[in-house]
CSV table of C-alpha atoms in Angstrom, one decimal:
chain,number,residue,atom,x,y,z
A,1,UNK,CA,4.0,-160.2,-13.5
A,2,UNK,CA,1.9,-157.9,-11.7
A,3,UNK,CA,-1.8,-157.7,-12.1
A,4,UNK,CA,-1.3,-153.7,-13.4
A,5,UNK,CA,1.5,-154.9,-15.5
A,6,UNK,CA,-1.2,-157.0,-17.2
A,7,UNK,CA,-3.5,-154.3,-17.7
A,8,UNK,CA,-0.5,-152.0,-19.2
A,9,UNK,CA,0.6,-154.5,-21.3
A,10,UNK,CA,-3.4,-155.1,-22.7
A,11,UNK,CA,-3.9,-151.4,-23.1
A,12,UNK,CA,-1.8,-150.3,-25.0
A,13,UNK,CA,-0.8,-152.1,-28.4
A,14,UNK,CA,2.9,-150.2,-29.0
A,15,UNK,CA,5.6,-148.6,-27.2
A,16,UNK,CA,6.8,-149.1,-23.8
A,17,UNK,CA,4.0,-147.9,-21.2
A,18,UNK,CA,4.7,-144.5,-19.1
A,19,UNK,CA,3.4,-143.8,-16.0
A,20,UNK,CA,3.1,-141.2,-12.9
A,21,UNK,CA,2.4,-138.5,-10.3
A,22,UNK,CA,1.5,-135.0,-11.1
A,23,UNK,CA,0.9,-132.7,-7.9
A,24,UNK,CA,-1.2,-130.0,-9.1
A,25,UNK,CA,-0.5,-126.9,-6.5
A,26,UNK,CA,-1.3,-122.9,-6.6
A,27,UNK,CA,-3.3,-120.7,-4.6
A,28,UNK,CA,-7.0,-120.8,-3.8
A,29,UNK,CA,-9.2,-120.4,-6.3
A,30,UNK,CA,-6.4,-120.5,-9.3
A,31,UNK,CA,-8.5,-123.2,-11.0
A,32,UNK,CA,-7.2,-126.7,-10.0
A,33,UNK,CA,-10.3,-129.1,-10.0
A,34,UNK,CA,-11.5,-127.4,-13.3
A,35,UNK,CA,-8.0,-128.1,-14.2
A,36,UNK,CA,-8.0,-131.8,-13.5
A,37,UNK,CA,-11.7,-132.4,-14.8
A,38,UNK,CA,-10.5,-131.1,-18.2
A,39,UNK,CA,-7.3,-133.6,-18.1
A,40,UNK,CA,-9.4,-136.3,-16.9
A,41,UNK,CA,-12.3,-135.7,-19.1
A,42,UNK,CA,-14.3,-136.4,-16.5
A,43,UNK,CA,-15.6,-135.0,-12.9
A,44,UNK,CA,-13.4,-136.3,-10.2
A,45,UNK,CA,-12.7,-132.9,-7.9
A,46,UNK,CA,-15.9,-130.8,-7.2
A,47,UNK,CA,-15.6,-127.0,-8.2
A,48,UNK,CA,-17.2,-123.8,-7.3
A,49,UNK,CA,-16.7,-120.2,-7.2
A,50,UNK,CA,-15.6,-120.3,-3.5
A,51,UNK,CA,-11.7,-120.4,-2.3
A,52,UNK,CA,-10.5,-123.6,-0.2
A,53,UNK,CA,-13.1,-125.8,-1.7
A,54,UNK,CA,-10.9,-128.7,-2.1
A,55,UNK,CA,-9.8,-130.1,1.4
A,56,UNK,CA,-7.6,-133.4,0.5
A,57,UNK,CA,-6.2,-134.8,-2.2
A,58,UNK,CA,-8.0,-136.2,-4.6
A,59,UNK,CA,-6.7,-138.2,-7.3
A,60,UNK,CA,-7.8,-137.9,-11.1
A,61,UNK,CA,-6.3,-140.8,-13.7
A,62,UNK,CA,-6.0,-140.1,-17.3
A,63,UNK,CA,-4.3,-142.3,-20.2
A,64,UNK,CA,-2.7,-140.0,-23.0
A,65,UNK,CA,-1.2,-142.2,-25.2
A,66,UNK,CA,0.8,-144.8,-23.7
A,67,UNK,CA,0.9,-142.8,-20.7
A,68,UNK,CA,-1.2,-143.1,-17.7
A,69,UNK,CA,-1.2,-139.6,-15.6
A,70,UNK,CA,-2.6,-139.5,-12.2
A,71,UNK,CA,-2.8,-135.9,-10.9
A,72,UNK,CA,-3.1,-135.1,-7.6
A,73,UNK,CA,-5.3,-131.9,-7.2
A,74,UNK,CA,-4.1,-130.6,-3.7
A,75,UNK,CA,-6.1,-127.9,-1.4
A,76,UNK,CA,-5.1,-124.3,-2.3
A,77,UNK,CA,-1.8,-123.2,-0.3
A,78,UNK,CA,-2.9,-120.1,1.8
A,79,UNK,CA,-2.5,-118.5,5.0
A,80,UNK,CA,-3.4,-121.4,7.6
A,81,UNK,CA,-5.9,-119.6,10.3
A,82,UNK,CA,-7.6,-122.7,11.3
A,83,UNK,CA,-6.7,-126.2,12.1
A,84,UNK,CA,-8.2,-127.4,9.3
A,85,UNK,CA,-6.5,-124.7,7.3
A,86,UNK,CA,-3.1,-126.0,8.7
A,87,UNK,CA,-4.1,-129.5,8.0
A,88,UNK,CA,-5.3,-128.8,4.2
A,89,UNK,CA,-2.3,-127.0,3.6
A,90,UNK,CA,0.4,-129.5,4.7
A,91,UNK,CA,-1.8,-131.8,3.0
A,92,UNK,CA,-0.8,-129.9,0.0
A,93,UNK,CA,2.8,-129.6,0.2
A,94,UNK,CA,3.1,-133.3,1.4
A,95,UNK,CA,1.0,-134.4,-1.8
A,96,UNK,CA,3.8,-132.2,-4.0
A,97,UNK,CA,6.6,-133.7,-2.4
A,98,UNK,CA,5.4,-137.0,-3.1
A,99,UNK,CA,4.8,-136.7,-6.5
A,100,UNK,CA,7.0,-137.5,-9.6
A,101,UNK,CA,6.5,-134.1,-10.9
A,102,UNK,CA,4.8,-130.5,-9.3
A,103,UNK,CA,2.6,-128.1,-11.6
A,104,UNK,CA,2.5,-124.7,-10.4
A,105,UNK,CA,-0.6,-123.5,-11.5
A,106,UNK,CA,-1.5,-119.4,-11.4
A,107,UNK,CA,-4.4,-117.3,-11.9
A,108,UNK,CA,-3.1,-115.1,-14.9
A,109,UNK,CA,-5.4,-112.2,-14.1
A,110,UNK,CA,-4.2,-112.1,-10.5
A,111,UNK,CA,-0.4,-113.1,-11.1
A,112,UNK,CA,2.2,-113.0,-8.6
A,113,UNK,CA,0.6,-111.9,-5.2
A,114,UNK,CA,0.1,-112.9,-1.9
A,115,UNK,CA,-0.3,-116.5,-1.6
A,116,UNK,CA,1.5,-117.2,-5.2
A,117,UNK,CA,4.5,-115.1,-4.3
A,118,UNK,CA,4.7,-117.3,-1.0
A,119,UNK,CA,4.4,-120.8,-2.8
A,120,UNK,CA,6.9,-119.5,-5.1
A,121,UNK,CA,9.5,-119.5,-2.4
A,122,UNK,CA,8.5,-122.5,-0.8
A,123,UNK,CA,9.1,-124.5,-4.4
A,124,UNK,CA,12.6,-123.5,-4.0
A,125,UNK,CA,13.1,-126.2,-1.1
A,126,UNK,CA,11.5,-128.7,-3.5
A,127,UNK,CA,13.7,-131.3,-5.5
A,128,UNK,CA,10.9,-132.6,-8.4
A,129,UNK,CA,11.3,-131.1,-11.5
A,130,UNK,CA,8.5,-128.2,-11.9
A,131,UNK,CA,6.4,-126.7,-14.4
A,132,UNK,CA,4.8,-123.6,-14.6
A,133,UNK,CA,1.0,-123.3,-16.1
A,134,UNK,CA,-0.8,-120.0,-16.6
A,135,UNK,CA,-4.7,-119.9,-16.5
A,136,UNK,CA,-7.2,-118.4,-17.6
A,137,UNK,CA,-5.0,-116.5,-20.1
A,138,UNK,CA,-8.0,-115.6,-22.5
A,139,UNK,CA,-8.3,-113.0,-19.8
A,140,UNK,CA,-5.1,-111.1,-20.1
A,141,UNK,CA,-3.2,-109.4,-23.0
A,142,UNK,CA,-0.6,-111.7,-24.4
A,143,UNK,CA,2.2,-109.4,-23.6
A,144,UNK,CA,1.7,-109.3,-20.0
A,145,UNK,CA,1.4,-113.4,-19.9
A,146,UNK,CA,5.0,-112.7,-20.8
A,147,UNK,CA,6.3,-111.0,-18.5
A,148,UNK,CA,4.4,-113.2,-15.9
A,149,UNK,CA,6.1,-116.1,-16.9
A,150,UNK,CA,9.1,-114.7,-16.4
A,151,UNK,CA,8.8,-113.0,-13.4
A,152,UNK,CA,8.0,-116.7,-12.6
A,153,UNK,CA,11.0,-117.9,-13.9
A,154,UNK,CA,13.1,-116.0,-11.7
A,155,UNK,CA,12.0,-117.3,-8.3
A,156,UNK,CA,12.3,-121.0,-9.9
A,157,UNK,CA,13.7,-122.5,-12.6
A,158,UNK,CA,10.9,-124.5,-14.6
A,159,UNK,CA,11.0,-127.0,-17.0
A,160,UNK,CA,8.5,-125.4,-19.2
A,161,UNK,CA,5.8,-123.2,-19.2
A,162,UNK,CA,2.5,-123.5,-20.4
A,163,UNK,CA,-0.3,-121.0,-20.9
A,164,UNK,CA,-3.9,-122.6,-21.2
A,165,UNK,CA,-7.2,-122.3,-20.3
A,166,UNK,CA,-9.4,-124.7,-17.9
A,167,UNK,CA,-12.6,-123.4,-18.9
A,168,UNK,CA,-12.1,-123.5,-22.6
A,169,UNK,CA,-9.1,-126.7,-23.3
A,170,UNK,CA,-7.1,-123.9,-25.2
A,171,UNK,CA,-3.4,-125.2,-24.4
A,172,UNK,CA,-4.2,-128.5,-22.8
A,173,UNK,CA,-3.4,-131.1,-25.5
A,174,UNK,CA,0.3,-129.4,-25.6
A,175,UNK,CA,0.2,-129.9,-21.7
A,176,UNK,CA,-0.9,-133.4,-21.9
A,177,UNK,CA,1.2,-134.3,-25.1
A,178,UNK,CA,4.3,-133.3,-22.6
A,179,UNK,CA,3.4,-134.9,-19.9
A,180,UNK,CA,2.8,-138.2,-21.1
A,181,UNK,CA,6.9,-137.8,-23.3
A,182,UNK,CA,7.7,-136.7,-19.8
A,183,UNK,CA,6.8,-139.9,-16.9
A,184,UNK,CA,9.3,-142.5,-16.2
A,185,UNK,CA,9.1,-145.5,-18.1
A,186,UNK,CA,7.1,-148.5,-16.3
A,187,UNK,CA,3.4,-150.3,-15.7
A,188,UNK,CA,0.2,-148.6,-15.2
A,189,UNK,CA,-0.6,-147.7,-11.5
A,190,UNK,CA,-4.7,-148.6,-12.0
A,191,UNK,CA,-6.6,-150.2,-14.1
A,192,UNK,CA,-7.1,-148.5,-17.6
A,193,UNK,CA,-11.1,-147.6,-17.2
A,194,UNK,CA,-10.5,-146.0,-13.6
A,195,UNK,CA,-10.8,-142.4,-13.3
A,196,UNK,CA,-10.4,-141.7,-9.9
A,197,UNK,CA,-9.2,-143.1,-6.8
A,198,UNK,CA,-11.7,-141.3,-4.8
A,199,UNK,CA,-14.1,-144.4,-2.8
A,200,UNK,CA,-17.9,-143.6,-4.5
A,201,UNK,CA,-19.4,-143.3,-1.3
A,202,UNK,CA,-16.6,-139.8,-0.6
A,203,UNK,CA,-17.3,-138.8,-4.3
A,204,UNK,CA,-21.2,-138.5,-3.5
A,205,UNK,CA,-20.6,-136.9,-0.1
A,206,UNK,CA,-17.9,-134.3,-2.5
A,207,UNK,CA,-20.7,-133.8,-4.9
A,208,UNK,CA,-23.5,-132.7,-2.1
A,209,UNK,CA,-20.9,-130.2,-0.5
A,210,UNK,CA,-20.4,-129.2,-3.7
A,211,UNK,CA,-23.9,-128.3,-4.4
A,212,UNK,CA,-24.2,-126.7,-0.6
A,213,UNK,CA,-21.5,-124.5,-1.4
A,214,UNK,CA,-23.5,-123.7,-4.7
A,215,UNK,CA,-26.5,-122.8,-3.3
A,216,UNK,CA,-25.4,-120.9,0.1
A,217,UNK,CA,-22.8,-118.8,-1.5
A,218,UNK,CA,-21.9,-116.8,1.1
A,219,UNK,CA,-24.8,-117.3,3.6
A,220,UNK,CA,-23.2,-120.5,5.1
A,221,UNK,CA,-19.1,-120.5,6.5
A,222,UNK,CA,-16.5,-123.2,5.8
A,223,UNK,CA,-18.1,-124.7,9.2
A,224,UNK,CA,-19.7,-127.3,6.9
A,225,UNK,CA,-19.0,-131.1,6.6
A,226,UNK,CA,-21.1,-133.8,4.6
A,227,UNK,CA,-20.3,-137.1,5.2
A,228,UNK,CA,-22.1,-140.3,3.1
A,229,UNK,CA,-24.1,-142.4,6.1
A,230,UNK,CA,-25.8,-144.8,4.3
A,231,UNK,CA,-25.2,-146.7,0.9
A,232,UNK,CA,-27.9,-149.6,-0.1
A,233,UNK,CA,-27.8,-151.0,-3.7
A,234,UNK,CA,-31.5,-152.1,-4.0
A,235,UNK,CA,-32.8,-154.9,-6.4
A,236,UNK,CA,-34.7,-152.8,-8.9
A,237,UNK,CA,-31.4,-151.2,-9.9
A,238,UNK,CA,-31.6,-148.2,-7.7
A,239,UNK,CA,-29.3,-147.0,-5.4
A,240,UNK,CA,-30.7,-145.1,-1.9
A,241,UNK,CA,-28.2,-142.9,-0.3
A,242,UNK,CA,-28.2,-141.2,2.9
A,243,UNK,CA,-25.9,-138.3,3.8
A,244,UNK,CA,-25.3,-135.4,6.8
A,245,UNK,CA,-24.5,-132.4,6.5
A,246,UNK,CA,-22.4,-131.2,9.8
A,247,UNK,CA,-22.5,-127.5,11.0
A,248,UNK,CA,-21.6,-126.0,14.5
A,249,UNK,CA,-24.5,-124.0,15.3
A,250,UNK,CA,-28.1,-124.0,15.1
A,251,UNK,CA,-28.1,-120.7,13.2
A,252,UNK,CA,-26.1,-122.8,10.6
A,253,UNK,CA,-28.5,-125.4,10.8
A,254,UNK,CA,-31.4,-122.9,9.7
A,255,UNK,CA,-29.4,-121.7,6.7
A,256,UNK,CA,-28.8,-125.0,5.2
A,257,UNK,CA,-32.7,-126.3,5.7
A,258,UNK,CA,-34.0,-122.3,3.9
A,259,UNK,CA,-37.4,-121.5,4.8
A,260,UNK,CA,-39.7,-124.1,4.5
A,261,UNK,CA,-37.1,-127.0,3.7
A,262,UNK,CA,-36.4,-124.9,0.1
A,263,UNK,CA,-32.4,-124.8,0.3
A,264,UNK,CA,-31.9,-128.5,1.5
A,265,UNK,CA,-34.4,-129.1,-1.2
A,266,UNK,CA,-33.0,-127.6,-4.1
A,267,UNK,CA,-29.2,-128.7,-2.7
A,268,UNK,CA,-30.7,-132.9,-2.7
A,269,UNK,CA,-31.9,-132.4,-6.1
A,270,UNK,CA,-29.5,-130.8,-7.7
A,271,UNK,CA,-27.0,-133.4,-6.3
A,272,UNK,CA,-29.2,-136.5,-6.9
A,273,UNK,CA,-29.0,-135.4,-11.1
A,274,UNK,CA,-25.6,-135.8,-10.4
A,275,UNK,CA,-25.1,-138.4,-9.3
A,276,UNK,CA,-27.7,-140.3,-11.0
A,277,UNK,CA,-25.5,-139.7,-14.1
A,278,UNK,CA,-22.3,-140.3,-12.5
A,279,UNK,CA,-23.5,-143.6,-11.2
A,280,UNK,CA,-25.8,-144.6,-14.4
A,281,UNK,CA,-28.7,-145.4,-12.2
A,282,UNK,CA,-31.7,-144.2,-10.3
A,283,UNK,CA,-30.5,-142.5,-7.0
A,284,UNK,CA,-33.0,-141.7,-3.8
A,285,UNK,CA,-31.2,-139.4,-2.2
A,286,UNK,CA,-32.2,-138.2,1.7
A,287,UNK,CA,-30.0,-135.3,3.4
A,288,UNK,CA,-30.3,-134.6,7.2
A,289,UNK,CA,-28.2,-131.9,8.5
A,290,UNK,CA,-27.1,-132.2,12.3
A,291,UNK,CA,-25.2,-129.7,14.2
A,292,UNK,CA,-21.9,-130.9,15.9
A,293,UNK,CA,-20.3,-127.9,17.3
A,294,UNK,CA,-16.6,-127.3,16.9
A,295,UNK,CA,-16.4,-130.6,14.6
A,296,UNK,CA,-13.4,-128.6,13.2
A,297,UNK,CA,-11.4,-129.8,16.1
A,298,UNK,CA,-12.7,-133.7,15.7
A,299,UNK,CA,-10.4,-135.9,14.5
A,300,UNK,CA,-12.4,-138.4,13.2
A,301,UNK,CA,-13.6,-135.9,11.0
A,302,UNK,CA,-9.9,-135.6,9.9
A,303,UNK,CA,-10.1,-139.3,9.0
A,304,UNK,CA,-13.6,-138.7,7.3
A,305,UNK,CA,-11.6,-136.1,4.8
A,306,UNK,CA,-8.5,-138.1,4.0
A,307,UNK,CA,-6.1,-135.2,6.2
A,308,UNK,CA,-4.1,-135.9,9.1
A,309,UNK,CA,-5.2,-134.2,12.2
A,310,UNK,CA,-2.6,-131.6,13.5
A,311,UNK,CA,-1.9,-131.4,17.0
A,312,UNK,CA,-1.9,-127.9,18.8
């Protein structure tokens, strides 16, 4: 017996244990990571109001019943311009390949357009079974959700369709209630009080570009990389933490430190209540911010974000 067969077998009291991947994929900005934090009831993809913010696949773990549900929030599918562009969307379609079932998630408000309309198509090359989800539908008139649905339906032939909200949880029990009736039969793939497969010292680095992104808006590009440097558990229970914030050019550089040291400031604080909270204990947090130009053609900084490099 395997070790997760154990853990199965001691977490649940009835019924044979259900278990499996759920590739969450749409279009930038359709609401994914909010998406997953909901199922997961916990933060395990970093959010903001900016498109592309997710750049690999992160992996959140709930338990619904005797179910265990890992989803797999991909990068929005877009228009690749960039090499990291073509590297987060491949990233995206190989994470829905490889999962036991594919959730098509789209922005109600902004239906079927563009970059929707386009992954649409590509689902039809697909094999997994495939269910539709509609967000953000407190936003549009019931009657239209309708007819988006099944204008939907004709490209590809779902299993079901749901109609929730991210923000607000209206929907998601009936979503999680079917997905939990709907994984194969077998042993839990982690250990029951995991969350996330994400390493802490990524999830920290996630939660400081995060709070960049918060804080810049639109002052500072995508040209913007934070990786976690330094991780010392000291003996009085703290933990100090030492991260870097790439960008390719001085200018950049200026933008992320704000006059006087305010933005890099406000952005360390702001993510040291985080993760103090996350972690449960006192975090000293220090952020430098270097410039490496044309990092987005490094491939260690690939490695650094879980994608594979792509060549060309």
């Amino acid at each position: 017996m395997t070790e997760n067969e154990n853990i199965a077998g001691d977490g649940k009291e009835t019924g044979a244990t259900r278990s499996g991947f759920v590739a969450l994929i749409g279009p930038t900005n359709a609401g994914k990571s909010t998406l997953v934090n909901r199922l997961v009831g916990a933060k395990v993809s970093i959010v903001s109001h900016k498109v592309q913010t997710t750049r690999a696949i992160v992996r959140g773990i709930a338990i619904h019943g005797n179910a265990q549900i890992v989803f797999m929030d991909t990068p929005g599918i877009f228009k690749p311009r960039r090499r990291l562009d073509r590297a987060m969307v491949t990233s995206a379609w190989g994470g829905a390949k490889d999962a036991d079932l594919i959730m098509l998630l789209i922005d109600s408000e902004r239906g079927i357009r563009g970059d929707a309309e386009a992954i649409l198509e590509g689902l039809k090359e697909v094999r997994q079974p495939k269910i539709l989800v509609l967000n953000k539908i407190d936003r549009v008139k019931p009657e239209d959700l309708l007819k988006l649905a099944a204008a939907a339906n004709e490209f590809v032939p779902f299993e079901r369709t749901f109609m929730i909200s991210a923000t607000t949880g209206s929907g998601c029990e009936d979503l999680m209630d079917y997905l939990a009736g709907t994984l194969p039969e077998g042993p839990w793939y982690y250990p029951e009080d995991q969350i996330s497969d994400l390493p802490m010292r990524q999830l920290a680095a996630e939660i400081t570009r995060e709070k960049l992104f918060l804080r810049l808006h639109q002052e500072l590009p995508y040209s913007s990389h934070v990786e976690t440097e330094k991780w010392e558990e000291r003996k009085d229970g703290s933990v100090r933490i030492e991260q870097v914030i790439y960008v390719e050019r001085d200018s950049q550089k200026k933008i992320a430190l704000g006059k006087g040291g305010e933005a890099i400031k406000a952005i360390s604080t702001a993510s040291r209540k985080e993760l103090s909270e996350i972690l449960e204990q006192p975090v000293h947090l220090f952020l430098f911010v270097k410039v490496r130009e044309n990092w987005g053609d490094d491939p260690e900084r690939f490695r650094e974000m879980g994608l594979d490099f792509p060549k060309g």
